[in-house]
Amino acid sequence: MKFLVVGTICAISFSSPAFADDDIAKLVGAMLGETPILSDLEFLTDQIGGRVTGSPPNQAAVAWALQTFAQAQVSATRESFEMPLQWQELAVSTRISGDISFEAGTIAKPFSTGADELQAPLLDAGLGSADDFARLGDRAQGAWVLIETPVLDDRVGLHGLFAEYDAAAASAALALDAGVTGIVTMSSRQNNLLYRLPLLTAKNRLPLLLMEREHAMRAQRLLRAGRSLMLTATIEIDSDYAYQSANVIGEIRGSSRPQEIVLIGAHLDSHDLGTGALDNGANAVMMIDIARQIVRLGLKPERTIRFALWNGEEQGLVGSWRYAQQHRNELDQHILAAAFDIGTGRIKGFFTGGMDGLGSMVDEYLRPVAGLGPFQQVNIPLVGTDNFDFMMEGVPNLIAIQADANYASNYHAASDTFDKVDQRQLKLNSAIAAAVVWGFANAEDRLPRYTRAQLEELINSTDLEHQMRFFGLWEEWTSGNRGRQE
Ligand SMILES: [Zn+2]
């Protein structure tokens, strides 16, 4: 148990006289006080561990979440759904040979194809740009190409992470056109750190390796010194079949408008190299803790509040998509869907999805926690986490905007572990999130769901199409697979 920080948290003033109200003051006070949020997170990360959807630890996490909601006397259900595609690495080994030989530390990138002692020349493909592939010409055909990445650390932050995703998608397309045998990407993180960065474009057809930065730089220097190298890789994966997974949905029923639903959620699944503390165990346990404190205090929200622990987020936001399908006949009554997914950096405000009027509601509901701000809402639609299907169904949606902190440098990495969590800030964030959910659950006003025509207008007036294409979701929308149809 680590509650050393709580005394200082409680000293922070959180009420604003104009909006001070007994219930919200009690709830915020409870979130800032002693709660099991940190011991929950320690259990989820250290004892259950990395929670890849489709793995036994992920199933254990679902069972644990149901049990933890039950212990908090929050009713919760397990909502099963089908995951379209299994992909898990079983084992990878990579050897560099030729003029110089060494074992290189690698992992498979998500959705890599398998390989069995696949040997080919290793070539220096620079940063993997069009110029780099033009320079390689026909030599790239049938070769492994080594692609350099800039260092990603906390100074570069999320900006660097998005740039890395972008560059990986662009170079993969060029490599595929060039007929390479496979891609070896240099880790952007120093000190031998490896991580799983999925390729976000259309379905992959190549072996994709991520190599420890130090080994990749050595190979690159050798190639640039004129040495000739071969790379031999064996990639064993478990893949290519559908399977069952489940979301866990906690619920506190509304007292006067129970049919109206305020949904807040965080994904329970993670990648497997670390234990998914920043992404996204911290925010998952925050959902449980808010529900727990509302019940413990005996508070009665006017609307129903649902606390969603999504699964399959890392494989394409699948759990929240399935929820939107399974609850389609209730979506008109969903007055909010909020997502928390950027680690434990300070919540600075919310992305409000490009929906008129939503930002001013959030401004108002944040007033009781003004002392934890400042806050600023940003009214743009953003793709990349579990707000997506709600946004495309026209449901008012939020993503918490968080300070970069140490999120990007540990993103999907072996280093995403409990010790990286900012425990004090997680407590503060839980009070901020509780204030927002309480505001939406009790306010008089609500926004209507956007129509299909309004969503098309949103697409036409923003970069939403570009983002959806980037995440491989554009055809899901145009084909009618995802999003509001009528
Ligand atoms: Zn996440």
Short mmCIF file of C-alpha atoms and ligand atoms in Angstrom, two decimals:
data_model
loop_
_atom_site.label_atom_id
_atom_site.label_comp_id
_atom_site.label_asym_id
_atom_site.label_seq_id
_atom_site.Cartn_x
_atom_site.Cartn_y
_atom_site.Cartn_z
CA MET A 1 0.00 0.00 0.00
CA LYS A 2 1.38 3.39 -0.89
CA PHE A 3 -0.65 6.23 0.50
CA LEU A 4 2.15 8.52 1.59
CA VAL A 5 0.97 11.23 -0.73
CA VAL A 6 -2.62 11.37 0.39
CA GLY A 7 -2.10 13.92 3.14
CA THR A 8 -0.89 16.52 0.69
CA ILE A 9 -3.62 15.72 -1.81
CA CYS A 10 -6.32 16.41 0.75
CA ALA A 11 -4.93 19.87 1.35
CA ILE A 12 -5.82 20.91 -2.19
CA SER A 13 -8.91 23.05 -2.36
CA PHE A 14 -11.45 21.60 -4.73
CA SER A 15 -14.66 23.50 -4.28
CA SER A 16 -15.82 26.57 -6.03
CA PRO A 17 -18.54 28.40 -4.08
CA ALA A 18 -20.84 28.94 -7.06
CA PHE A 19 -21.05 25.22 -7.74
CA ALA A 20 -20.34 23.74 -4.32
CA ASP A 21 -22.86 21.07 -3.79
CA ASP A 22 -22.82 18.46 -1.09
CA ASP A 23 -22.69 15.40 -3.30
CA ILE A 24 -19.90 16.56 -5.56
CA ALA A 25 -17.89 17.84 -2.60
CA LYS A 26 -18.23 14.45 -0.89
CA LEU A 27 -17.33 12.54 -4.04
CA VAL A 28 -14.27 14.64 -4.84
CA GLY A 29 -13.17 14.46 -1.22
CA ALA A 30 -13.50 10.68 -1.26
CA MET A 31 -11.50 10.35 -4.49
CA LEU A 32 -8.70 12.44 -2.98
CA GLY A 33 -8.79 10.53 0.29
CA GLU A 34 -7.62 7.02 1.00
CA THR A 35 -9.00 4.50 -1.51
CA PRO A 36 -7.75 1.15 -2.87
CA ILE A 37 -6.97 2.59 -6.32
CA LEU A 38 -3.21 2.09 -6.01
CA SER A 39 -3.39 -1.37 -4.46
CA ASP A 40 -5.85 -2.34 -7.24
CA LEU A 41 -3.36 -1.12 -9.83
CA GLU A 42 -0.48 -2.90 -8.14
CA PHE A 43 -2.48 -6.15 -8.19
CA LEU A 44 -3.61 -5.75 -11.80
CA THR A 45 -0.10 -5.05 -13.05
CA ASP A 46 2.19 -7.08 -10.80
CA GLN A 47 0.02 -10.09 -10.05
CA ILE A 48 -2.02 -10.39 -13.25
CA GLY A 49 0.56 -8.75 -15.50
CA GLY A 50 0.46 -7.90 -19.23
CA ARG A 51 -3.08 -8.47 -20.52
CA VAL A 52 -3.08 -9.07 -24.26
CA THR A 53 -6.62 -9.71 -25.44
CA GLY A 54 -6.93 -13.42 -26.09
CA SER A 55 -4.36 -14.40 -23.44
CA PRO A 56 -4.94 -16.15 -20.08
CA PRO A 57 -3.87 -13.03 -18.07
CA ASN A 58 -6.47 -11.01 -19.96
CA GLN A 59 -9.15 -13.50 -18.92
CA ALA A 60 -7.86 -13.30 -15.36
CA ALA A 61 -8.17 -9.50 -15.54
CA VAL A 62 -11.81 -9.79 -16.64
CA ALA A 63 -12.55 -12.12 -13.70
CA TRP A 64 -10.68 -9.79 -11.32
CA ALA A 65 -12.60 -6.73 -12.56
CA LEU A 66 -15.94 -8.47 -12.04
CA GLN A 67 -14.90 -9.53 -8.56
CA THR A 68 -13.57 -6.06 -7.68
CA PHE A 69 -16.78 -4.36 -8.82
CA ALA A 70 -18.73 -6.94 -6.78
CA GLN A 71 -16.65 -6.28 -3.66
CA ALA A 72 -17.44 -2.58 -4.11
CA GLN A 73 -21.14 -3.50 -4.39
CA VAL A 74 -21.31 -2.16 -7.93
CA SER A 75 -23.35 -4.39 -10.21
CA ALA A 76 -21.28 -5.44 -13.20
CA THR A 77 -21.73 -7.68 -16.19
CA ARG A 78 -19.43 -9.53 -18.50
CA GLU A 79 -20.41 -8.70 -22.08
CA SER A 80 -18.90 -11.21 -24.50
CA PHE A 81 -17.98 -10.40 -28.07
CA GLU A 82 -15.98 -11.88 -30.90
CA MET A 83 -12.44 -10.71 -31.62
CA PRO A 84 -11.87 -11.05 -35.37
CA LEU A 85 -8.19 -11.94 -35.37
CA GLN A 86 -5.83 -13.58 -32.92
CA TRP A 87 -2.18 -12.44 -33.03
CA GLN A 88 0.35 -13.22 -30.34
CA GLU A 89 4.09 -13.69 -30.51
CA LEU A 90 5.26 -17.07 -29.23
CA ALA A 91 9.01 -16.82 -29.89
CA VAL A 92 11.42 -14.83 -32.05
CA SER A 93 15.10 -15.33 -32.72
CA THR A 94 17.28 -13.23 -34.99
CA ARG A 95 20.90 -13.76 -35.99
CA ILE A 96 23.11 -11.47 -37.97
CA SER A 97 25.87 -13.21 -39.92
CA GLY A 98 28.24 -12.58 -42.83
CA ASP A 99 31.36 -10.44 -42.36
CA ILE A 100 30.43 -10.02 -38.67
CA SER A 101 28.10 -12.25 -36.62
CA PHE A 102 25.99 -11.50 -33.55
CA GLU A 103 22.65 -12.30 -32.00
CA ALA A 104 20.33 -9.30 -32.26
CA GLY A 105 17.59 -8.67 -29.71
CA THR A 106 14.30 -8.43 -31.58
CA ILE A 107 10.58 -8.91 -31.20
CA ALA A 108 7.86 -9.21 -33.82
CA LYS A 109 5.77 -6.13 -34.44
CA PRO A 110 2.02 -6.71 -34.00
CA PHE A 111 0.47 -8.40 -37.03
CA SER A 112 3.82 -9.53 -38.38
CA THR A 113 3.65 -12.70 -40.42
CA GLY A 114 5.58 -15.73 -39.22
CA ALA A 115 8.96 -16.87 -40.53
CA ASP A 116 11.00 -20.04 -40.26
CA GLU A 117 14.79 -19.57 -40.49
CA LEU A 118 14.16 -16.90 -43.08
CA GLN A 119 17.56 -15.77 -44.36
CA ALA A 120 18.28 -12.85 -46.68
CA PRO A 121 20.78 -9.99 -47.05
CA LEU A 122 20.30 -7.09 -44.62
CA LEU A 123 20.38 -3.67 -46.28
CA ASP A 124 20.57 -0.16 -44.87
CA ALA A 125 17.31 1.55 -45.85
CA GLY A 126 18.07 4.80 -44.00
CA LEU A 127 14.91 6.33 -42.58
CA GLY A 128 12.78 4.28 -44.99
CA SER A 129 11.83 7.28 -47.15
CA ALA A 130 10.97 7.21 -50.85
CA ASP A 131 14.50 8.52 -51.56
CA ASP A 132 16.00 5.72 -49.50
CA PHE A 133 14.07 3.05 -51.42
CA ALA A 134 14.95 4.75 -54.72
CA ARG A 135 18.63 4.56 -53.73
CA LEU A 136 18.31 0.83 -52.95
CA GLY A 137 16.50 0.16 -56.24
CA ASP A 138 16.24 -3.50 -57.23
CA ARG A 139 18.57 -4.57 -54.43
CA ALA A 140 15.69 -4.19 -51.96
CA GLN A 141 13.84 -7.02 -53.62
CA GLY A 142 14.19 -10.15 -51.52
CA ALA A 143 16.22 -8.40 -48.80
CA TRP A 144 15.61 -7.51 -45.17
CA VAL A 145 15.62 -3.72 -44.94
CA LEU A 146 16.88 -2.01 -41.79
CA ILE A 147 15.01 1.23 -41.07
CA GLU A 148 16.32 3.84 -38.67
CA THR A 149 14.07 5.77 -36.26
CA PRO A 150 14.77 8.99 -34.34
CA VAL A 151 15.12 8.63 -30.55
CA LEU A 152 11.81 8.84 -28.71
CA ASP A 153 12.14 10.02 -25.12
CA ASP A 154 10.08 12.17 -22.76
CA ARG A 155 11.32 15.37 -24.37
CA VAL A 156 9.88 14.25 -27.70
CA GLY A 157 6.73 12.85 -26.11
CA LEU A 158 3.49 12.09 -27.90
CA HIS A 159 4.47 14.21 -30.88
CA GLY A 160 7.35 11.79 -31.53
CA LEU A 161 5.08 8.80 -31.04
CA PHE A 162 2.62 9.96 -33.69
CA ALA A 163 5.52 10.73 -36.03
CA GLU A 164 6.84 7.20 -35.48
CA TYR A 165 3.46 5.67 -36.35
CA ASP A 166 3.29 7.83 -39.47
CA ALA A 167 6.80 6.99 -40.64
CA ALA A 168 6.29 3.26 -39.99
CA ALA A 169 3.14 3.18 -42.13
CA ALA A 170 4.78 5.12 -44.97
CA SER A 171 7.96 3.02 -45.04
CA ALA A 172 6.00 -0.25 -44.83
CA ALA A 173 4.06 0.72 -47.96
CA LEU A 174 7.31 1.51 -49.81
CA ALA A 175 8.93 -1.71 -48.59
CA LEU A 176 5.97 -3.77 -49.78
CA ASP A 177 6.16 -2.13 -53.22
CA ALA A 178 9.90 -2.82 -53.35
CA GLY A 179 9.32 -6.54 -52.77
CA VAL A 180 11.41 -6.85 -49.62
CA THR A 181 11.61 -10.08 -47.62
CA GLY A 182 10.88 -8.26 -44.36
CA ILE A 183 11.33 -5.06 -42.40
CA VAL A 184 13.65 -4.60 -39.44
CA THR A 185 12.80 -1.39 -37.60
CA MET A 186 15.30 0.13 -35.19
CA SER A 187 13.85 0.63 -31.70
CA SER A 188 13.33 4.33 -31.07
CA ARG A 189 13.96 3.80 -27.36
CA GLN A 190 17.49 3.58 -26.01
CA ASN A 191 19.06 1.06 -23.64
CA ASN A 192 17.78 -2.07 -25.38
CA LEU A 193 14.14 -1.23 -24.73
CA LEU A 194 11.60 -2.98 -26.95
CA TYR A 195 7.92 -2.23 -27.46
CA ARG A 196 5.00 -3.24 -29.67
CA LEU A 197 4.08 -0.58 -32.19
CA PRO A 198 1.34 -1.94 -34.43
CA LEU A 199 1.28 -1.13 -38.10
CA LEU A 200 -1.90 0.87 -38.56
CA THR A 201 -2.39 0.61 -42.29
CA ALA A 202 -4.19 -2.14 -44.16
CA LYS A 203 -3.52 -5.77 -43.36
CA ASN A 204 0.16 -6.61 -43.23
CA ARG A 205 1.75 -9.33 -45.41
CA LEU A 206 5.39 -9.11 -44.28
CA PRO A 207 7.58 -10.28 -41.41
CA LEU A 208 8.10 -7.20 -39.23
CA LEU A 209 10.82 -7.09 -36.60
CA LEU A 210 11.70 -4.45 -34.05
CA MET A 211 15.40 -4.59 -33.13
CA GLU A 212 17.05 -3.22 -29.99
CA ARG A 213 18.40 0.21 -30.88
CA GLU A 214 21.98 -0.60 -29.93
CA HIS A 215 22.06 -3.77 -32.07
CA ALA A 216 20.37 -2.03 -34.99
CA MET A 217 22.80 0.88 -34.86
CA ARG A 218 25.73 -1.52 -34.80
CA ALA A 219 24.35 -3.29 -37.87
CA GLN A 220 23.76 0.05 -39.57
CA ARG A 221 27.34 1.21 -38.88
CA LEU A 222 28.71 -2.08 -40.21
CA LEU A 223 26.66 -1.77 -43.40
CA ARG A 224 27.76 1.84 -43.83
CA ALA A 225 31.38 0.70 -43.36
CA GLY A 226 30.90 -1.60 -46.34
CA ARG A 227 30.46 -4.90 -44.48
CA SER A 228 27.98 -7.32 -45.90
CA LEU A 229 25.47 -8.87 -43.53
CA MET A 230 22.77 -11.51 -43.65
CA LEU A 231 19.85 -11.71 -41.28
CA THR A 232 18.15 -14.97 -40.31
CA ALA A 233 14.91 -14.80 -38.37
CA THR A 234 12.46 -17.26 -36.93
CA ILE A 235 9.14 -15.73 -35.90
CA GLU A 236 6.62 -18.02 -34.25
CA ILE A 237 3.19 -16.52 -33.82
CA ASP A 238 -0.24 -17.69 -32.81
CA SER A 239 -2.60 -16.05 -35.27
CA ASP A 240 -5.33 -16.00 -37.87
CA TYR A 241 -8.43 -17.10 -36.02
CA ALA A 242 -11.37 -15.42 -34.34
CA TYR A 243 -12.03 -15.91 -30.63
CA GLN A 244 -14.24 -14.74 -27.79
CA SER A 245 -13.38 -11.89 -25.45
CA ALA A 246 -15.42 -9.71 -23.09
CA ASN A 247 -15.91 -6.18 -21.80
CA VAL A 248 -16.77 -5.62 -18.14
CA ILE A 249 -19.52 -3.05 -17.61
CA GLY A 250 -20.21 -1.74 -14.11
CA GLU A 251 -23.44 0.15 -13.58
CA ILE A 252 -24.99 2.50 -11.03
CA ARG A 253 -28.60 2.95 -11.90
CA GLY A 254 -30.01 6.47 -12.15
CA SER A 255 -32.56 7.58 -9.58
CA SER A 256 -34.80 9.82 -11.68
CA ARG A 257 -33.70 9.32 -15.32
CA PRO A 258 -32.39 5.75 -15.32
CA GLN A 259 -32.92 5.28 -19.06
CA GLU A 260 -30.34 8.00 -19.78
CA ILE A 261 -26.77 6.73 -19.69
CA VAL A 262 -23.46 8.41 -18.92
CA LEU A 263 -20.69 6.07 -20.00
CA ILE A 264 -17.08 6.42 -18.91
CA GLY A 265 -14.49 3.87 -19.88
CA ALA A 266 -10.88 2.79 -20.05
CA HIS A 267 -9.42 -0.27 -21.71
CA LEU A 268 -8.44 -3.18 -19.50
CA ASP A 269 -6.26 -4.94 -22.08
CA SER A 270 -2.61 -4.11 -22.66
CA HIS A 271 0.42 -5.29 -24.55
CA ASP A 272 2.56 -8.06 -23.14
CA LEU A 273 6.14 -6.85 -22.77
CA GLY A 274 5.39 -4.69 -19.74
CA THR A 275 2.43 -4.96 -17.40
CA GLY A 276 0.22 -2.22 -18.85
CA ALA A 277 0.40 0.24 -15.95
CA LEU A 278 0.33 3.57 -17.81
CA ASP A 279 -1.47 2.04 -20.79
CA ASN A 280 -3.99 1.57 -19.41
CA GLY A 281 -4.22 -0.12 -16.04
CA ALA A 282 -4.08 3.22 -14.22
CA ASN A 283 -7.21 4.50 -15.92
CA ALA A 284 -8.98 1.13 -15.71
CA VAL A 285 -8.66 1.03 -11.91
CA MET A 286 -9.76 4.67 -11.85
CA MET A 287 -13.11 3.64 -13.36
CA ILE A 288 -13.61 1.05 -10.62
CA ASP A 289 -12.59 3.49 -7.89
CA ILE A 290 -15.06 6.18 -8.98
CA ALA A 291 -17.90 3.63 -8.98
CA ARG A 292 -16.77 2.32 -5.60
CA GLN A 293 -16.78 5.75 -3.96
CA ILE A 294 -20.20 6.70 -5.36
CA VAL A 295 -21.69 3.52 -3.89
CA ARG A 296 -19.76 3.77 -0.61
CA LEU A 297 -21.03 7.33 -0.05
CA GLY A 298 -24.57 6.31 -0.95
CA LEU A 299 -24.79 8.96 -3.67
CA LYS A 300 -27.68 8.66 -6.13
CA PRO A 301 -26.99 9.98 -9.61
CA GLU A 302 -30.06 11.06 -11.56
CA ARG A 303 -28.90 9.31 -14.71
CA THR A 304 -27.46 5.81 -14.96
CA ILE A 305 -23.66 5.75 -14.95
CA ARG A 306 -21.84 2.90 -16.70
CA PHE A 307 -18.17 2.19 -16.02
CA ALA A 308 -16.72 0.33 -18.98
CA LEU A 309 -13.55 -1.72 -18.92
CA TRP A 310 -12.97 -2.33 -22.59
CA ASN A 311 -11.15 -5.24 -24.14
CA GLY A 312 -9.46 -5.55 -27.54
CA GLU A 313 -8.57 -1.85 -27.64
CA GLU A 314 -5.03 -2.55 -28.76
CA GLN A 315 -6.26 -4.72 -31.66
CA GLY A 316 -8.49 -2.06 -33.24
CA LEU A 317 -10.78 -0.58 -30.55
CA VAL A 318 -12.82 -3.76 -30.82
CA GLY A 319 -14.52 -3.95 -27.39
CA SER A 320 -16.02 -0.46 -27.54
CA TRP A 321 -17.11 -1.10 -31.14
CA ARG A 322 -18.89 -4.29 -30.08
CA TYR A 323 -20.58 -2.42 -27.20
CA ALA A 324 -21.84 0.21 -29.65
CA GLN A 325 -23.27 -2.61 -31.81
CA GLN A 326 -24.76 -4.55 -28.91
CA HIS A 327 -26.33 -1.43 -27.36
CA ARG A 328 -27.33 0.28 -30.62
CA ASN A 329 -30.98 0.58 -29.58
CA GLU A 330 -29.88 2.49 -26.46
CA LEU A 331 -27.46 4.91 -28.14
CA ASP A 332 -30.02 7.73 -28.41
CA GLN A 333 -30.08 7.62 -24.62
CA HIS A 334 -26.29 7.71 -24.22
CA ILE A 335 -25.67 11.31 -23.33
CA LEU A 336 -21.90 10.88 -22.98
CA ALA A 337 -19.09 8.42 -23.71
CA ALA A 338 -15.77 9.45 -22.16
CA ALA A 339 -12.41 7.69 -22.66
CA PHE A 340 -9.31 7.83 -20.44
CA ASP A 341 -6.18 6.41 -22.05
CA ILE A 342 -3.09 8.63 -21.76
CA GLY A 343 -1.32 7.34 -18.67
CA THR A 344 -1.02 9.26 -15.42
CA GLY A 345 0.01 12.71 -16.62
CA ARG A 346 -2.17 15.56 -15.35
CA ILE A 347 -5.61 15.83 -16.95
CA LYS A 348 -5.46 19.22 -18.65
CA GLY A 349 -8.92 19.18 -20.20
CA PHE A 350 -10.86 17.10 -22.70
CA PHE A 351 -11.10 16.63 -26.44
CA THR A 352 -14.78 17.29 -27.16
CA GLY A 353 -15.03 15.55 -30.52
CA GLY A 354 -15.98 18.58 -32.62
CA MET A 355 -19.44 18.69 -31.01
CA ASP A 356 -20.89 22.15 -30.47
CA GLY A 357 -21.84 22.89 -26.89
CA LEU A 358 -20.01 19.98 -25.27
CA GLY A 359 -16.99 22.01 -24.17
CA SER A 360 -19.01 24.53 -22.17
CA MET A 361 -20.76 21.68 -20.32
CA VAL A 362 -17.37 20.19 -19.40
CA ASP A 363 -16.14 23.64 -18.31
CA GLU A 364 -19.05 23.88 -15.93
CA TYR A 365 -18.72 20.38 -14.47
CA LEU A 366 -15.00 20.93 -13.84
CA ARG A 367 -15.62 23.97 -11.62
CA PRO A 368 -15.73 21.96 -8.38
CA VAL A 369 -12.18 20.77 -9.13
CA ALA A 370 -10.90 24.09 -10.47
CA GLY A 371 -8.08 23.88 -7.92
CA LEU A 372 -6.71 20.85 -9.80
CA GLY A 373 -6.60 22.75 -13.12
CA PRO A 374 -6.22 24.81 -15.16
CA PHE A 375 -8.35 22.99 -17.73
CA GLN A 376 -8.96 23.72 -21.36
CA GLN A 377 -11.27 21.82 -23.69
CA VAL A 378 -10.17 21.24 -27.29
CA ASN A 379 -13.06 20.83 -29.70
CA ILE A 380 -11.64 18.49 -32.31
CA PRO A 381 -12.57 14.92 -33.26
CA LEU A 382 -9.78 12.52 -32.38
CA VAL A 383 -9.36 8.91 -33.48
CA GLY A 384 -7.20 6.43 -31.59
CA THR A 385 -9.02 5.20 -28.52
CA ASP A 386 -12.39 3.95 -27.28
CA ASN A 387 -14.34 7.14 -27.97
CA PHE A 388 -14.15 6.32 -31.69
CA ASP A 389 -17.26 4.24 -32.25
CA PHE A 390 -19.33 6.54 -30.04
CA MET A 391 -18.09 9.55 -31.97
CA MET A 392 -19.07 7.91 -35.26
CA GLU A 393 -22.43 6.94 -33.77
CA GLY A 394 -22.98 10.63 -32.97
CA VAL A 395 -22.83 10.22 -29.18
CA PRO A 396 -21.27 13.19 -27.34
CA ASN A 397 -17.79 11.96 -26.50
CA LEU A 398 -14.69 12.99 -24.62
CA ILE A 399 -11.07 11.94 -24.36
CA ALA A 400 -9.11 13.17 -21.35
CA ILE A 401 -6.17 15.29 -22.54
CA GLN A 402 -3.23 14.45 -20.32
CA ALA A 403 0.23 15.87 -19.89
CA ASP A 404 2.73 13.76 -21.86
CA ALA A 405 4.66 12.96 -18.66
CA ASN A 406 6.39 9.59 -19.21
CA TYR A 407 3.69 8.08 -21.43
CA ALA A 408 5.43 8.02 -24.83
CA SER A 409 8.81 6.74 -23.66
CA ASN A 410 7.18 3.72 -21.98
CA TYR A 411 4.43 3.27 -24.58
CA HIS A 412 3.70 -0.43 -25.24
CA ALA A 413 7.17 -1.16 -23.84
CA ALA A 414 8.74 -3.60 -21.42
CA SER A 415 9.13 -0.58 -19.11
CA ASP A 416 5.39 0.13 -18.76
CA THR A 417 5.23 -1.10 -15.16
CA PHE A 418 3.75 0.01 -11.83
CA ASP A 419 6.86 1.97 -10.83
CA LYS A 420 6.25 4.41 -13.73
CA VAL A 421 2.87 5.49 -12.33
CA ASP A 422 2.57 9.00 -10.89
CA GLN A 423 0.57 7.89 -7.86
CA ARG A 424 -0.28 11.37 -6.65
CA GLN A 425 -1.44 12.56 -10.05
CA LEU A 426 -3.55 9.42 -10.57
CA LYS A 427 -5.44 10.32 -7.39
CA LEU A 428 -5.93 13.89 -8.60
CA ASN A 429 -7.04 12.66 -12.02
CA SER A 430 -9.61 10.38 -10.39
CA ALA A 431 -11.17 13.42 -8.68
CA ILE A 432 -11.25 15.31 -11.98
CA ALA A 433 -12.87 12.39 -13.81
CA ALA A 434 -15.38 11.91 -11.00
CA ALA A 435 -16.41 15.58 -11.18
CA VAL A 436 -17.03 15.33 -14.91
CA VAL A 437 -19.04 12.13 -14.71
CA TRP A 438 -21.07 13.48 -11.80
CA GLY A 439 -21.82 16.65 -13.74
CA PHE A 440 -23.11 14.77 -16.77
CA ALA A 441 -25.07 12.36 -14.58
CA ASN A 442 -26.99 15.12 -12.81
CA ALA A 443 -27.20 18.15 -15.08
CA GLU A 444 -30.54 19.30 -16.47
CA ASP A 445 -29.21 19.77 -19.97
CA ARG A 446 -28.08 17.19 -22.42
CA LEU A 447 -26.95 17.26 -26.01
CA PRO A 448 -28.76 15.26 -28.69
CA ARG A 449 -26.96 12.57 -30.64
CA TYR A 450 -25.55 13.75 -33.96
CA THR A 451 -27.36 12.57 -37.08
CA ARG A 452 -25.60 10.90 -39.99
CA ALA A 453 -25.79 14.21 -41.89
CA GLN A 454 -24.15 16.06 -38.99
CA LEU A 455 -21.40 13.40 -38.86
CA GLU A 456 -20.77 13.81 -42.57
CA GLU A 457 -20.54 17.56 -42.03
CA LEU A 458 -18.05 16.92 -39.18
CA ILE A 459 -15.95 14.79 -41.53
CA ASN A 460 -16.07 17.46 -44.23
CA SER A 461 -15.06 20.27 -41.90
CA THR A 462 -12.19 18.51 -40.04
CA ASP A 463 -9.32 16.09 -40.70
CA LEU A 464 -11.42 13.16 -39.47
CA GLU A 465 -11.21 11.29 -42.78
CA HIS A 466 -7.41 11.55 -42.75
CA GLN A 467 -7.29 10.21 -39.19
CA MET A 468 -9.68 7.36 -39.98
CA ARG A 469 -7.61 6.39 -43.01
CA PHE A 470 -4.46 6.52 -40.90
CA PHE A 471 -5.95 4.07 -38.39
CA GLY A 472 -7.35 1.81 -41.11
CA LEU A 473 -10.92 2.74 -40.12
CA TRP A 474 -12.12 4.73 -43.11
CA GLU A 475 -13.48 1.73 -44.99
CA GLU A 476 -15.16 0.51 -41.84
CA TRP A 477 -17.16 3.74 -41.90
CA THR A 478 -17.85 3.92 -45.64
CA SER A 479 -18.82 0.23 -45.80
CA GLY A 480 -21.30 0.71 -42.96
CA ASN A 481 -19.43 -1.66 -40.68
CA ARG A 482 -18.95 1.02 -38.04
CA GLY A 483 -20.75 4.25 -37.21
CA ARG A 484 -24.24 5.69 -37.52
CA GLN A 485 -26.05 4.45 -40.60
CA GLU A 486 -29.31 6.40 -40.66
ZN ZN B 1 -4.22 2.63 -24.41
#
